[in-house]
Coordinates of C-alpha atoms in Angstrom, one line a residue:
M1 CA 54.1 166.6 8.8
Q2 CA 52.7 162.7 9.1
V3 CA 49.9 162.6 10.9
F4 CA 50.6 159.5 12.6
T5 CA 46.9 157.0 14.2
N6 CA 47.5 153.5 16.1
N7 CA 47.6 151.6 12.9
T8 CA 50.1 154.0 10.9
Y9 CA 53.6 153.5 11.2
D10 CA 56.8 154.3 9.1
I11 CA 58.5 150.7 9.3
A12 CA 56.4 148.1 10.1
V13 CA 59.2 145.0 11.2
C14 CA 57.8 141.2 10.4
G15 CA 59.1 139.0 12.6
G16 CA 60.9 139.7 16.4
G17 CA 64.0 136.8 15.4
F18 CA 67.5 138.1 15.5
A19 CA 66.9 140.0 12.1
G20 CA 63.4 141.5 13.0
I21 CA 65.3 143.1 16.4
S22 CA 67.8 143.9 14.9
A23 CA 66.0 145.3 12.0
A24 CA 63.4 147.0 14.6
L25 CA 66.1 148.7 16.3
A26 CA 68.1 150.1 14.1
A27 CA 65.6 152.1 12.9
A28 CA 63.9 153.5 15.7
R29 CA 67.3 154.2 16.9
E30 CA 66.9 156.7 12.8
G31 CA 64.0 158.6 14.5
K32 CA 61.5 156.4 13.4
R33 CA 58.0 155.2 13.8
V34 CA 57.8 151.5 14.1
V35 CA 56.3 148.7 15.1
L36 CA 56.9 145.0 14.8
F37 CA 55.2 142.1 14.7
E38 CA 56.0 138.4 16.3
K39 CA 53.9 135.4 16.1
Q40 CA 55.2 134.2 19.7
F41 CA 54.7 135.6 22.8
M42 CA 58.6 136.2 22.9
L43 CA 61.4 137.7 21.0
G44 CA 64.6 135.7 19.4
G45 CA 62.7 133.6 16.6
L46 CA 64.6 130.2 16.4
G47 CA 67.4 131.5 18.9
T48 CA 64.8 131.8 21.7
A49 CA 61.6 129.8 21.1
G50 CA 63.2 126.9 18.7
L51 CA 66.1 126.8 21.7
V52 CA 68.9 127.4 19.0
T53 CA 70.7 129.6 21.5
I54 CA 74.6 129.4 20.0
Y55 CA 75.0 133.1 18.5
L56 CA 77.2 132.0 15.9
P57 CA 81.2 133.2 15.0
L58 CA 81.6 137.2 14.6
C59 CA 84.7 136.3 13.0
D60 CA 86.5 134.8 10.7
G61 CA 88.4 131.8 12.9
F62 CA 91.8 133.4 11.5
G63 CA 91.1 136.4 14.4
H64 CA 89.3 138.6 12.7
Q65 CA 86.4 139.9 13.7
V66 CA 84.2 140.9 10.4
S67 CA 79.9 141.5 11.8
F68 CA 80.1 144.5 14.0
G69 CA 77.4 146.9 15.3
I70 CA 74.4 145.6 16.4
A71 CA 75.2 142.1 15.3
E72 CA 78.1 141.9 18.2
E73 CA 75.9 144.8 20.5
L74 CA 72.8 141.7 20.5
L75 CA 75.7 138.8 21.4
K76 CA 77.3 140.9 24.6
L77 CA 72.8 141.7 25.3
S78 CA 72.6 137.8 25.4
I79 CA 75.4 137.3 28.0
T80 CA 74.4 140.5 30.0
Y81 CA 74.1 138.3 33.2
G82 CA 76.4 135.4 32.0
A83 CA 77.3 133.0 29.1
E84 CA 75.3 129.2 29.6
D85 CA 78.8 128.0 27.7
R86 CA 81.5 128.5 25.4
Y87 CA 82.7 132.1 26.7
P88 CA 85.2 133.7 24.2
A89 CA 87.7 134.7 27.0
N90 CA 90.4 136.1 24.5
W91 CA 88.0 138.0 22.7
L92 CA 85.8 139.8 25.0
D93 CA 88.2 139.4 28.4
G94 CA 91.8 139.7 26.1
V95 CA 92.9 136.5 27.7
G96 CA 94.4 134.5 25.4
S97 CA 95.6 134.4 21.4
R98 CA 93.2 134.5 18.8
T99 CA 94.3 131.9 15.8
E100 CA 93.2 129.2 14.3
K101 CA 93.4 127.4 17.5
D102 CA 91.5 129.5 18.9
P103 CA 88.5 129.8 20.1
R104 CA 86.3 132.1 17.5
Y105 CA 84.2 134.9 18.9
M106 CA 81.0 132.7 19.2
V107 CA 79.1 132.4 23.2
Q108 CA 75.7 130.1 23.9
Y109 CA 73.3 131.7 25.8
N110 CA 70.8 131.7 28.0
A111 CA 67.1 132.0 26.1
Q112 CA 64.6 134.0 28.1
V113 CA 66.5 136.0 29.5
F114 CA 67.7 136.8 25.7
A115 CA 64.3 137.2 25.0
I116 CA 63.2 139.6 28.1
L117 CA 66.2 142.1 27.5
A118 CA 65.6 142.1 23.9
E119 CA 62.2 143.4 24.5
Q120 CA 63.1 145.8 27.2
L121 CA 66.4 147.5 24.6
L122 CA 63.1 147.5 21.8
L123 CA 60.7 149.3 24.6
E124 CA 63.8 151.6 25.3
N125 CA 63.8 152.7 21.7
G126 CA 60.0 152.8 21.1
V127 CA 59.5 150.1 18.9
D128 CA 55.5 149.1 18.8
I129 CA 55.5 145.1 19.9
L130 CA 53.1 143.3 18.1
Y131 CA 52.9 140.0 20.1
G132 CA 50.7 136.8 19.0
S133 CA 50.4 138.6 15.6
Y134 CA 50.3 136.9 12.0
V135 CA 50.9 139.5 9.4
V136 CA 48.3 137.2 6.8
A137 CA 47.8 139.3 3.3
T138 CA 49.2 142.9 1.5
D139 CA 47.6 145.9 -0.5
V140 CA 49.6 146.8 -3.0
E141 CA 49.3 149.2 -5.4
D142 CA 51.5 150.4 -8.1
G143 CA 54.1 148.2 -6.6
R144 CA 54.1 149.3 -3.3
I145 CA 52.8 147.8 0.1
T146 CA 50.3 150.1 1.3
R147 CA 49.2 148.0 4.1
L148 CA 49.4 145.6 6.1
H149 CA 46.4 143.2 7.1
V150 CA 47.6 141.4 10.9
E151 CA 46.0 138.9 12.8
N152 CA 45.6 138.4 16.3
K153 CA 44.1 138.7 19.7
S154 CA 42.1 141.6 18.4
G155 CA 40.9 139.5 15.0
R156 CA 42.1 141.7 12.3
T157 CA 43.5 145.1 11.3
A158 CA 45.4 146.3 8.3
Y159 CA 48.1 148.9 9.2
S160 CA 49.1 151.4 7.1
V161 CA 53.0 151.6 6.2
C162 CA 55.5 153.2 4.4
S163 CA 58.3 150.9 4.5
V164 CA 58.3 147.0 5.2
I165 CA 60.8 144.8 6.3
D166 CA 60.4 141.0 5.8
A167 CA 62.4 139.5 9.1
T168 CA 60.3 136.4 9.1
G169 CA 62.2 133.7 8.2
D170 CA 59.9 131.8 5.8
C171 CA 60.0 135.1 3.1
D172 CA 55.7 135.5 4.0
I173 CA 55.3 139.3 3.5
A174 CA 57.6 138.6 0.0
W175 CA 55.6 135.8 -1.5
F176 CA 52.2 137.9 0.1
A177 CA 53.1 140.9 -2.1
G178 CA 54.2 139.0 -5.2
A179 CA 57.9 139.4 -5.2
P180 CA 60.2 136.5 -7.1
T181 CA 61.0 134.1 -4.4
D182 CA 62.4 130.5 -3.9
T183 CA 62.2 127.5 -1.6
Y184 CA 64.9 125.4 0.3
H185 CA 65.5 122.8 -2.6
Q186 CA 66.5 119.9 -0.1
G187 CA 64.3 120.7 3.0
N188 CA 64.5 120.6 7.0
V189 CA 65.7 117.5 8.7
L190 CA 63.5 116.7 11.8
A191 CA 65.6 118.5 14.8
A192 CA 64.5 118.3 19.0
W193 CA 67.2 120.3 20.4
Y194 CA 66.2 120.3 24.0
Y195 CA 66.8 121.6 28.0
F196 CA 67.5 119.2 30.7
T197 CA 68.9 118.7 33.7
D198 CA 71.0 116.4 35.6
E199 CA 74.2 116.1 38.9
K200 CA 76.2 118.8 36.2
G201 CA 73.8 121.6 36.4
Y202 CA 71.6 122.9 33.1
R203 CA 72.5 121.7 30.2
L204 CA 71.4 121.9 26.0
Q205 CA 71.0 118.6 24.6
Q206 CA 71.2 118.9 20.1
L207 CA 69.2 116.5 18.8
G208 CA 68.9 116.1 15.0
A209 CA 71.4 118.8 14.0
S210 CA 70.4 120.6 11.1
D211 CA 72.5 118.8 7.8
R212 CA 74.7 120.3 5.2
P213 CA 73.6 121.6 1.9
D214 CA 74.1 118.8 -0.6
E215 CA 76.7 120.6 -2.8
E216 CA 78.6 120.4 0.9
K217 CA 78.3 117.0 2.3
N218 CA 81.0 114.3 2.7
G219 CA 79.5 111.3 3.0
K220 CA 80.7 111.8 7.0
E221 CA 77.3 113.4 8.1
K222 CA 75.2 112.1 11.5
K223 CA 72.0 110.3 10.1
P224 CA 69.0 112.4 10.7
L225 CA 66.3 110.8 13.6
I226 CA 64.0 110.2 11.1
D227 CA 64.3 109.3 6.9
R228 CA 62.3 112.3 5.7
R229 CA 62.4 115.8 5.1
F230 CA 60.3 119.1 5.5
S231 CA 59.1 122.1 4.0
G232 CA 58.5 124.4 7.1
L233 CA 56.0 126.1 4.9
D234 CA 52.9 124.1 5.0
G235 CA 50.4 124.3 8.5
R236 CA 49.6 120.4 8.8
E237 CA 53.3 119.5 7.7
L238 CA 54.7 121.7 11.0
S239 CA 52.4 120.4 12.8
E240 CA 53.3 116.5 12.1
Q241 CA 56.6 117.7 12.5
T242 CA 56.2 119.0 16.1
I243 CA 54.7 115.8 17.0
L244 CA 57.6 114.2 15.6
S245 CA 60.3 116.6 17.3
H246 CA 58.2 115.8 20.9
K247 CA 58.3 112.2 20.2
A248 CA 62.1 112.2 19.4
T249 CA 63.0 114.2 22.8
L250 CA 60.6 111.9 24.8
L251 CA 62.6 108.9 23.6
H252 CA 65.9 110.6 24.1
W253 CA 65.2 111.5 27.4
L254 CA 63.7 107.7 28.7
K255 CA 66.6 106.5 27.1
A256 CA 69.1 108.8 29.2
R257 CA 67.1 108.5 31.8
E258 CA 68.1 104.2 32.1
N259 CA 71.8 105.6 33.3
D260 CA 70.8 108.5 34.8
P261 CA 67.5 109.0 37.0
S262 CA 68.7 112.7 38.2
R263 CA 68.2 113.2 34.2
Q264 CA 65.5 115.4 33.9
I265 CA 63.5 117.8 30.8
S266 CA 63.3 121.1 31.5
T267 CA 62.6 123.0 28.2
I268 CA 61.0 122.1 25.0
A269 CA 61.2 124.2 21.8
T270 CA 58.1 126.2 21.4
T271 CA 58.5 126.5 17.6
P272 CA 59.7 124.0 14.6
Q273 CA 63.0 123.8 14.6
V274 CA 63.6 125.1 10.8
R275 CA 66.5 126.1 9.2
M276 CA 65.6 127.5 5.6
T277 CA 62.6 127.4 3.8
R278 CA 61.7 130.4 1.1
K279 CA 64.0 133.6 0.0
L280 CA 63.7 136.1 -1.7
V281 CA 65.5 136.3 -5.2
G282 CA 66.4 139.9 -5.4
V283 CA 68.3 141.7 -7.6
Y284 CA 71.8 140.0 -7.3
E285 CA 72.1 136.6 -5.3
L286 CA 74.8 135.9 -3.4
S287 CA 77.2 132.6 -4.4
H288 CA 79.0 130.4 -1.7
T289 CA 82.0 130.9 -4.1
E290 CA 82.3 134.7 -3.9
M291 CA 84.0 134.6 -0.3
H292 CA 86.8 136.8 -0.3
T293 CA 84.6 139.4 -3.1
Y294 CA 84.5 143.0 -2.9
F295 CA 81.3 144.7 -3.4
E296 CA 80.5 148.2 -3.7
D297 CA 77.5 148.2 -1.9
S298 CA 78.2 146.3 1.4
I299 CA 76.5 146.6 3.6
G300 CA 78.5 144.7 6.0
M301 CA 80.0 141.2 6.5
V302 CA 80.2 137.7 7.3
S303 CA 81.6 134.4 8.1
N304 CA 81.1 131.3 8.0
W305 CA 80.4 129.1 10.9
K306 CA 81.1 125.9 9.7
K307 CA 84.4 126.6 8.2
R308 CA 87.4 128.9 9.0
G309 CA 88.7 131.6 6.3
P310 CA 86.2 132.4 4.7
V311 CA 84.6 135.9 4.7
Y312 CA 81.4 137.4 2.1
E313 CA 80.5 140.9 2.3
V314 CA 76.6 141.1 1.7
P315 CA 75.8 143.5 -1.1
F316 CA 72.7 145.4 -0.1
R317 CA 71.1 143.9 -4.3
T318 CA 71.1 141.1 -1.8
L319 CA 67.9 142.3 0.7
Y320 CA 65.4 144.1 -2.0
S321 CA 63.9 143.0 -5.6
K322 CA 62.5 145.4 -7.9
T323 CA 59.2 143.9 -7.9
V324 CA 58.6 145.4 -4.7
K325 CA 59.7 149.3 -4.7
N326 CA 59.1 149.1 -0.5
L327 CA 59.7 146.3 0.5
L328 CA 63.4 144.9 2.1
V329 CA 63.9 141.4 3.6
A330 CA 66.3 140.5 6.3
G331 CA 68.0 137.0 8.0
R332 CA 67.5 134.0 6.2
C333 CA 65.3 135.7 3.9
T334 CA 68.6 137.2 2.1
S335 CA 68.9 136.6 -1.8
V336 CA 71.5 134.3 -2.1
N337 CA 71.7 130.4 -3.4
Q338 CA 71.2 127.0 -2.2
T339 CA 74.7 126.2 -0.7
L340 CA 75.2 129.7 1.4
W341 CA 71.7 130.0 2.5
D342 CA 72.8 127.5 5.5
V343 CA 75.8 130.5 5.9
M344 CA 73.2 133.4 6.0
R345 CA 70.7 131.6 8.2
V346 CA 72.5 132.0 11.7
I347 CA 72.3 135.1 14.0
P348 CA 75.5 136.9 13.4
C349 CA 74.1 137.2 10.0
C350 CA 70.5 138.1 10.8
A351 CA 72.0 140.5 12.6
V352 CA 74.1 142.6 10.3
T353 CA 71.3 142.3 7.4
G354 CA 68.4 143.4 10.2
Q355 CA 70.8 146.1 10.7
A356 CA 71.2 147.1 7.1
A357 CA 67.5 146.9 6.2
G358 CA 66.6 148.9 9.2
T359 CA 68.8 151.8 8.4
A360 CA 67.8 151.7 4.9
A361 CA 64.5 152.0 5.1
A362 CA 64.8 155.2 7.6
L363 CA 66.6 156.7 5.0
A364 CA 64.1 155.8 2.0
D365 CA 61.0 154.1 1.0
D366 CA 61.7 152.8 -3.0
F367 CA 65.0 151.4 -2.5
S368 CA 65.8 150.9 -6.3
A369 CA 66.8 154.9 -6.3
L370 CA 68.3 155.3 -2.1
D371 CA 72.3 156.5 -1.9
I372 CA 74.1 153.2 -1.5
R373 CA 76.7 155.9 -0.5
N374 CA 74.1 157.7 2.2
L375 CA 73.6 154.2 4.0
Q376 CA 76.6 152.4 4.2
H377 CA 78.0 156.5 6.2
V378 CA 75.3 155.8 8.9
L379 CA 76.2 152.0 8.6
Q380 CA 79.6 153.0 9.1
K381 CA 78.4 155.8 12.0
N382 CA 77.1 153.1 13.9
G383 CA 79.8 150.8 13.7
V384 CA 79.9 148.5 10.5
V385 CA 82.6 147.6 9.0
L386 CA 81.4 147.0 5.6
H387 CA 84.5 145.9 3.9
E388 CA 87.4 143.1 4.3
K389 CA 90.0 145.0 3.2
E390 CA 88.8 147.1 5.9
L391 CA 89.6 145.4 8.7

């Protein structure tokens, strides 16, 4: 029997976005002692602190739900006290049809409410949450992470762990531990989403939307706010990006006030709105061309939020590398090609891969040797549908 101290855990989840929430929840439900490290002082990552508050589709756009389990649980949690917008009555209330002409299974939710509800859910399931906490280094011995070095208000502390899940969004832990990674070649455009109030109520202003990967461009994309791109992996650059985002928000608001003096800024993002930065180069790299492809080691399915039709089974091999045996990734750190990255970075995909990573970490600590059948059995028991032919 393992003897725990305050600094010893079965599983450490690094990053408290939707991927980290899902991973921590799944692992804790399997009876493991789990700690979640989050640099902000709220859960949800870009989906709360970043104000990207659109829970993108769980369906394929042709009436078939493809993402299940915790992905659906968190969507419903996000609108416990009502949706802000995009409420899918045809999915949640059974009103109307689910054809290619009808709303997809997606919602817009309140960021602050979701962050609190997610926190309560994790605490109820026994997850230890450490806010304001960065993993800054790893100790690796014989291809395994043995300790994580974490900095917060208490200083620097070493945590002993059996398994680690990298849900940082930037693949920081994999990079620290020496696992193979790659960066987003195209770079991120400036975004400055904010909330405002006016005589019509409380609304989201999507200022500077994320653009599409180069391979998908058709010449009709909106002009970016500025002619500069950001890697999202440099401290000075992120500070400059944040300052430029604040400036864009203020200028946009002042311009809008000329026609509507009642308009007021109510919330600005408290984390940089970068979408893709660094990801794992795993045992397998999933491609955007592999839609409707059967994978024997699938851990769940995701759809394409940008267009109706495509469905992707996600192989477990995209969540780990051979370099670090007890490390898994989830969310936008998943091993996919540059084009598919823009699909895999969104909330449902983060939840699907997070649940799989948390479940796997509860079952083993050498993921190249994991019994995939056992993992799939547990996922199915917990509501996940693995293959498109099962829909």
